[in-house]
PDB file of C-alpha atoms in Angstrom:
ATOM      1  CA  UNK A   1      15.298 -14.051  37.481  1.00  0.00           C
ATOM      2  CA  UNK A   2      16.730 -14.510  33.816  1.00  0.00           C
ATOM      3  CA  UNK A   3      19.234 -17.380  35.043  1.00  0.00           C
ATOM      4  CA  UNK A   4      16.356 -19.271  36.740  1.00  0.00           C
ATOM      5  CA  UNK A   5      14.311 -18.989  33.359  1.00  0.00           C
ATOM      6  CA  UNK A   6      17.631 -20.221  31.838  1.00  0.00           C
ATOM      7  CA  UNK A   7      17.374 -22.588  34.157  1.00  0.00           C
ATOM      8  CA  UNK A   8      14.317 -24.075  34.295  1.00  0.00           C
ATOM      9  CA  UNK A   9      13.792 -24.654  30.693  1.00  0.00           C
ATOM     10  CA  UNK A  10      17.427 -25.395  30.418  1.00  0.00           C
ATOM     11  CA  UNK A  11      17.978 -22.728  27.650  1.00  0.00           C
ATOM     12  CA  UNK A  12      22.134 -22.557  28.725  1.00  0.00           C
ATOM     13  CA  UNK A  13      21.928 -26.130  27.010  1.00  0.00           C
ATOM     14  CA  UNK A  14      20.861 -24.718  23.767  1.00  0.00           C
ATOM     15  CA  UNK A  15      23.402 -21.936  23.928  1.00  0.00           C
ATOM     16  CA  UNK A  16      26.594 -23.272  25.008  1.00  0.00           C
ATOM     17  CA  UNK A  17      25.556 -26.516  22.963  1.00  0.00           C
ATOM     18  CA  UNK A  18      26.822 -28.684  26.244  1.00  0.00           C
ATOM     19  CA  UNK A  19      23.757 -30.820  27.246  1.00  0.00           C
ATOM     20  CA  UNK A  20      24.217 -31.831  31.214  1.00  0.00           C
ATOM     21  CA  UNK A  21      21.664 -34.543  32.071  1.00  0.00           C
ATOM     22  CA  UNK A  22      22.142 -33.451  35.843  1.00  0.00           C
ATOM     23  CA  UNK A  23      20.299 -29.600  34.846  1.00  0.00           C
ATOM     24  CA  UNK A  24      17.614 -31.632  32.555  1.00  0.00           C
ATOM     25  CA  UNK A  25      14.926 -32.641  35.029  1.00  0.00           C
ATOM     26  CA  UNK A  26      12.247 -31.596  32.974  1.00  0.00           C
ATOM     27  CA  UNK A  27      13.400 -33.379  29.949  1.00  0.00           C
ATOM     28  CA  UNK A  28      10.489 -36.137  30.059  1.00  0.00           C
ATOM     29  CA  UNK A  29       7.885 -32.595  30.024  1.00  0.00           C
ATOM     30  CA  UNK A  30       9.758 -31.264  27.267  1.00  0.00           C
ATOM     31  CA  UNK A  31       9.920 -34.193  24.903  1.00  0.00           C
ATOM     32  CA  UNK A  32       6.043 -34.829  25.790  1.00  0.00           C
ATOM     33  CA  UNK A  33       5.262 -31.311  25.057  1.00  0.00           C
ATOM     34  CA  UNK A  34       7.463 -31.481  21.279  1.00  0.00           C
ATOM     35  CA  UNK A  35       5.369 -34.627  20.691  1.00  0.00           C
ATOM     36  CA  UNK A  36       1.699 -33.445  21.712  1.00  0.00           C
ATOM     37  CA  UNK A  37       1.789 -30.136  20.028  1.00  0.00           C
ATOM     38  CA  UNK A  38       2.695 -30.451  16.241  1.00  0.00           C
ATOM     39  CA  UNK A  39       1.761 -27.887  13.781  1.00  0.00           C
ATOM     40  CA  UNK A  40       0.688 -28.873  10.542  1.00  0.00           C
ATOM     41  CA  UNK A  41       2.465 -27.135   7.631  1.00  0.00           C
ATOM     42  CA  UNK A  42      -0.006 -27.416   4.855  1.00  0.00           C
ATOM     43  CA  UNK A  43      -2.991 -25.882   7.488  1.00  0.00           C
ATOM     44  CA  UNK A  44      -0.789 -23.001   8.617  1.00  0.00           C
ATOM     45  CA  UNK A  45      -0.007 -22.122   5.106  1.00  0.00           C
ATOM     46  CA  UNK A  46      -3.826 -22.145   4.145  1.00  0.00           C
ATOM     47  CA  UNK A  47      -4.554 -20.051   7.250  1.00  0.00           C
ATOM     48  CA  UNK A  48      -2.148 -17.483   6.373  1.00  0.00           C
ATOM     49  CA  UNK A  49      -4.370 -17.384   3.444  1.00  0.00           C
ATOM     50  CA  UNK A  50      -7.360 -16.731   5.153  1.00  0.00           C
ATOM     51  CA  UNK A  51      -6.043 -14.583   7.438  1.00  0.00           C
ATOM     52  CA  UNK A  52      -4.177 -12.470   4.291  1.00  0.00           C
ATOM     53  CA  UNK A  53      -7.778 -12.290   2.596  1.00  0.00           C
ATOM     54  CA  UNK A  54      -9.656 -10.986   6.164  1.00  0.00           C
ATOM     55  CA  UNK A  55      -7.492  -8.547   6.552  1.00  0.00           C
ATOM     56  CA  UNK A  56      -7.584  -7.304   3.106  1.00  0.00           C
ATOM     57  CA  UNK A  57     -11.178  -7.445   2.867  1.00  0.00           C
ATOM     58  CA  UNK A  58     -11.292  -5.486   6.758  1.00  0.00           C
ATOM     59  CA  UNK A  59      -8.906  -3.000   5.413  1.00  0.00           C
ATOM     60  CA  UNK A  60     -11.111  -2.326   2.230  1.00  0.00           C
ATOM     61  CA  UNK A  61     -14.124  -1.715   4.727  1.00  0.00           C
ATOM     62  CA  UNK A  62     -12.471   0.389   6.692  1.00  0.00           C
ATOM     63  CA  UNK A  63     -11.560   2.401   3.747  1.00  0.00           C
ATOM     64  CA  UNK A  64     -14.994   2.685   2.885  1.00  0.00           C
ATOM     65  CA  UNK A  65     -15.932   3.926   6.233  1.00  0.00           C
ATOM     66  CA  UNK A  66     -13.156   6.546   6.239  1.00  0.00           C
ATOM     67  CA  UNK A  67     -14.504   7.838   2.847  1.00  0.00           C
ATOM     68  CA  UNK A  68     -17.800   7.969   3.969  1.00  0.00           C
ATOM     69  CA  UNK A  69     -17.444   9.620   7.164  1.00  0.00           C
ATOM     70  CA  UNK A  70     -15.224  12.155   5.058  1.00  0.00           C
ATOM     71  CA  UNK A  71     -18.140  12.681   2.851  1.00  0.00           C
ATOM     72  CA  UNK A  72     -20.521  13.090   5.439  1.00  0.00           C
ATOM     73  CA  UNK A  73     -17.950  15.755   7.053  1.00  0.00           C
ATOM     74  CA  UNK A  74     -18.202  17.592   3.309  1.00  0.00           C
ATOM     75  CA  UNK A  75     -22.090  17.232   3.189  1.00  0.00           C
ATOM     76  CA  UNK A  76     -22.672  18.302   7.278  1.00  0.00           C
ATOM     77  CA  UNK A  77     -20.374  21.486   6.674  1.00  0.00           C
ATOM     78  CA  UNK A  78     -20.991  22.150   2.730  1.00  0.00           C
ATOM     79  CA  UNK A  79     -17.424  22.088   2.921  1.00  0.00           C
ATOM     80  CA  UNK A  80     -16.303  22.205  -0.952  1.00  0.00           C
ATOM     81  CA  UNK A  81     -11.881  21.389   0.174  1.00  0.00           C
ATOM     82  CA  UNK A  82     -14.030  17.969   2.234  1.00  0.00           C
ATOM     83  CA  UNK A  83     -16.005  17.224  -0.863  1.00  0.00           C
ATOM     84  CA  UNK A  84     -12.726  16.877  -3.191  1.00  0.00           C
ATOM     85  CA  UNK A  85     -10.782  15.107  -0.517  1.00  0.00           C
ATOM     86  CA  UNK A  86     -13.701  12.358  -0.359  1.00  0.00           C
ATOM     87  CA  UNK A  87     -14.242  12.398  -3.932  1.00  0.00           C
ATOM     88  CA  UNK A  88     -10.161  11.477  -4.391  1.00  0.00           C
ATOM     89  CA  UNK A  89     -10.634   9.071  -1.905  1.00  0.00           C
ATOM     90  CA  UNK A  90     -13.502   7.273  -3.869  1.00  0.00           C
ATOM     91  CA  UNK A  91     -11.143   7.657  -6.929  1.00  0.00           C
ATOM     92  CA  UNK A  92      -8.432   5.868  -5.264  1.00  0.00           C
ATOM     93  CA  UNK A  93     -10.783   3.065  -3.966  1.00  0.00           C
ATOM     94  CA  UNK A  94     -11.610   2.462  -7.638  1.00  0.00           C
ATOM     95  CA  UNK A  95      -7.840   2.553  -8.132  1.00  0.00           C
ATOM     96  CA  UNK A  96      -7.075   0.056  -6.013  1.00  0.00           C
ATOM     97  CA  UNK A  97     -10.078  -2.646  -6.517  1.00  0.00           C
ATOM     98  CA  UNK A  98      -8.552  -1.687 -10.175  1.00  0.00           C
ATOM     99  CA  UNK A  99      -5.096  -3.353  -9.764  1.00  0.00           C
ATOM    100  CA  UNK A 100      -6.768  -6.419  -8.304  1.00  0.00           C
ATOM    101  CA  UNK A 101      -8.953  -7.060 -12.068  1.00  0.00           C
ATOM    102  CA  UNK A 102      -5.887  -5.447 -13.869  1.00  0.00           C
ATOM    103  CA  UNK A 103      -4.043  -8.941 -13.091  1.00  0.00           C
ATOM    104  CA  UNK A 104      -6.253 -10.849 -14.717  1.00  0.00           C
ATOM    105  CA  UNK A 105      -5.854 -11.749 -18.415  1.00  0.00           C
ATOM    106  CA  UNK A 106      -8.748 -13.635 -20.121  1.00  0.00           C
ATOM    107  CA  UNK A 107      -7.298 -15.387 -23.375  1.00  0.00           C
ATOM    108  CA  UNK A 108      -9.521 -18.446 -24.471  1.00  0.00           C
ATOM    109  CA  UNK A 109      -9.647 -18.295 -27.983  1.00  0.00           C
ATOM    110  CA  UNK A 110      -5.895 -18.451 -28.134  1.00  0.00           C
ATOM    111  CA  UNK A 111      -6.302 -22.033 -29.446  1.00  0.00           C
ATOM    112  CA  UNK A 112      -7.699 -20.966 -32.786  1.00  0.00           C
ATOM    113  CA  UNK A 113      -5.727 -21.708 -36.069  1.00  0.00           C
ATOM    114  CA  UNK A 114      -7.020 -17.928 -37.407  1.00  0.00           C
ATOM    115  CA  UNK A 115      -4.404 -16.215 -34.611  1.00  0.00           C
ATOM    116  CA  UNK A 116      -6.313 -12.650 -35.663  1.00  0.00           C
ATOM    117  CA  UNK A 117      -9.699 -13.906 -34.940  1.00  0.00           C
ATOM    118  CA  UNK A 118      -8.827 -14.892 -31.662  1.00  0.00           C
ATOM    119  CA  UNK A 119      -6.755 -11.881 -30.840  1.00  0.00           C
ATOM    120  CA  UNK A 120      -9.945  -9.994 -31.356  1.00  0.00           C
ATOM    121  CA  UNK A 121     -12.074 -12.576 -29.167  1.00  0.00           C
ATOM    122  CA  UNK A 122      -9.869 -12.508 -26.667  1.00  0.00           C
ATOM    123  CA  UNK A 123     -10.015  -8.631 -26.415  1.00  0.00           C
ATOM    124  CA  UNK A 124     -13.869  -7.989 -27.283  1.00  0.00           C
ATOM    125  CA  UNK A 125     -13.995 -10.657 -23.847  1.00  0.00           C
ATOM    126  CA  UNK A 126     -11.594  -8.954 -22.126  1.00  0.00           C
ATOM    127  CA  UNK A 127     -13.243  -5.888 -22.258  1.00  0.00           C
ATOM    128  CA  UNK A 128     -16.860  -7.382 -21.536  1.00  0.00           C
ATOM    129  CA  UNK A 129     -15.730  -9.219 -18.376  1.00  0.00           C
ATOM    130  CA  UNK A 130     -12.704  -6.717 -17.040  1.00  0.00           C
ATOM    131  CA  UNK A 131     -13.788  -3.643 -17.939  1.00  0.00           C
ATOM    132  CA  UNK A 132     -17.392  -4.432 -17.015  1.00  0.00           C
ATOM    133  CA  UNK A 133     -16.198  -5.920 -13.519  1.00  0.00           C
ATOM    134  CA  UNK A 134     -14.339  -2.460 -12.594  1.00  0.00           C
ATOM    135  CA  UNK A 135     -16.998  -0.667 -13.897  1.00  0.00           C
ATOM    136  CA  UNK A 136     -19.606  -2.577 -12.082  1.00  0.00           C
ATOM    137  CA  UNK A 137     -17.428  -2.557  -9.037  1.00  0.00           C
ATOM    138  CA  UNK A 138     -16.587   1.500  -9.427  1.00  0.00           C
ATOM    139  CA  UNK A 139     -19.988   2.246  -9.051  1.00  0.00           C
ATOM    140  CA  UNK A 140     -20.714  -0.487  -6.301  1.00  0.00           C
ATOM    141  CA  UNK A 141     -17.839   1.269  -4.258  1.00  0.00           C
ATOM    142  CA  UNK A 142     -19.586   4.866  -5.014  1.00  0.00           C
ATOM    143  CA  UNK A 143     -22.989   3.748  -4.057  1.00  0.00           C
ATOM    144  CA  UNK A 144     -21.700   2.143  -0.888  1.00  0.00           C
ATOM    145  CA  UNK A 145     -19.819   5.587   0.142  1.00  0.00           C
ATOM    146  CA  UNK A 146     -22.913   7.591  -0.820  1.00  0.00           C
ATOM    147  CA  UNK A 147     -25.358   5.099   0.691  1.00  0.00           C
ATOM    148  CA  UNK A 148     -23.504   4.961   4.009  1.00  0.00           C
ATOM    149  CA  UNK A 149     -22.784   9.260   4.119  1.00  0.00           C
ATOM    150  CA  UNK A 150     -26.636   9.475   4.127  1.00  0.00           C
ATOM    151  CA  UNK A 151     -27.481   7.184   6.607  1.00  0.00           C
ATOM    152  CA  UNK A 152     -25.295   8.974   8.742  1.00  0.00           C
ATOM    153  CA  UNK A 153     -27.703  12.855   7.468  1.00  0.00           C
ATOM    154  CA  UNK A 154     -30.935  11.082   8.274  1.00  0.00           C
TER     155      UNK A 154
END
């Protein structure tokens, strides 16, 4: 069965590097085939992308749901050892949405000619915009467990 595959699609060719024109029959197919299905670099690259961002963002819900149906668990059984395992959960949710704001610098008063004044911009926005991103976020990511634990009580 594996030398007819060999064969057929005349893989011996590629492997013993001797091309026999009496084994390539299906040369004409093949050559067609190269031609008619291309695949265009700069659109794969961008779909890896996408695909890298879906999967993150599925992988982040999923989270979620694991936390939440571990803080359901806690609230169901009034099970304390539950309770801290879903609460370190949430914690290391907020962790990791963390690392993807603690990437960020934000430095556009760096320009200035007084270097001190815009040292001090540049952290007074840093800490407006970062900070109140992972805050904001930290509590989205709390509500959202909570929220979806108590649709699961009622």
């Amino acid at each position: 069965m594996f030398v007819l595959f060999l064969d057929i699609f005349h893989l011996e060719t590629i492997l013993t590097d001797q091309p026999d024109p009496k084994k390539m029959p299906f040369r004409p197919i093949q050559t067609y085939l190269k031609e008619a299905f291309t695949i265009h670099e700069r659109a794969l690259t961008i779909s890896k992308s996408v695909r890298a961002l879906i999967r993150w963002f599925f992988e982040l819900l999923r989270n979620l749901v694991v936390v939440s149906g571990i803080l359901f668990l806690s609230i169901k059984t009034q099970s304390k050892f539950l309770e801290y395992i879903a609460l370190a959960g949430l914690f290391l949710l907020a962790a990791y949405t963390w690392t993807y704001l603690d990437v960020w610098i934000v430095r556009p008063f760096h320009g200035l000619k007084n270097q001190r004044l815009g040292m001090w911009l540049d952290i007074i926005l840093f800490l407006i915009v970062v900070v109140g991103l992972s805050i904001l976020s930290d509590f989205a990511l709390g509500s959202l467990v909570f929220k979806i634990s108590e649709s699961y009580i009622k």
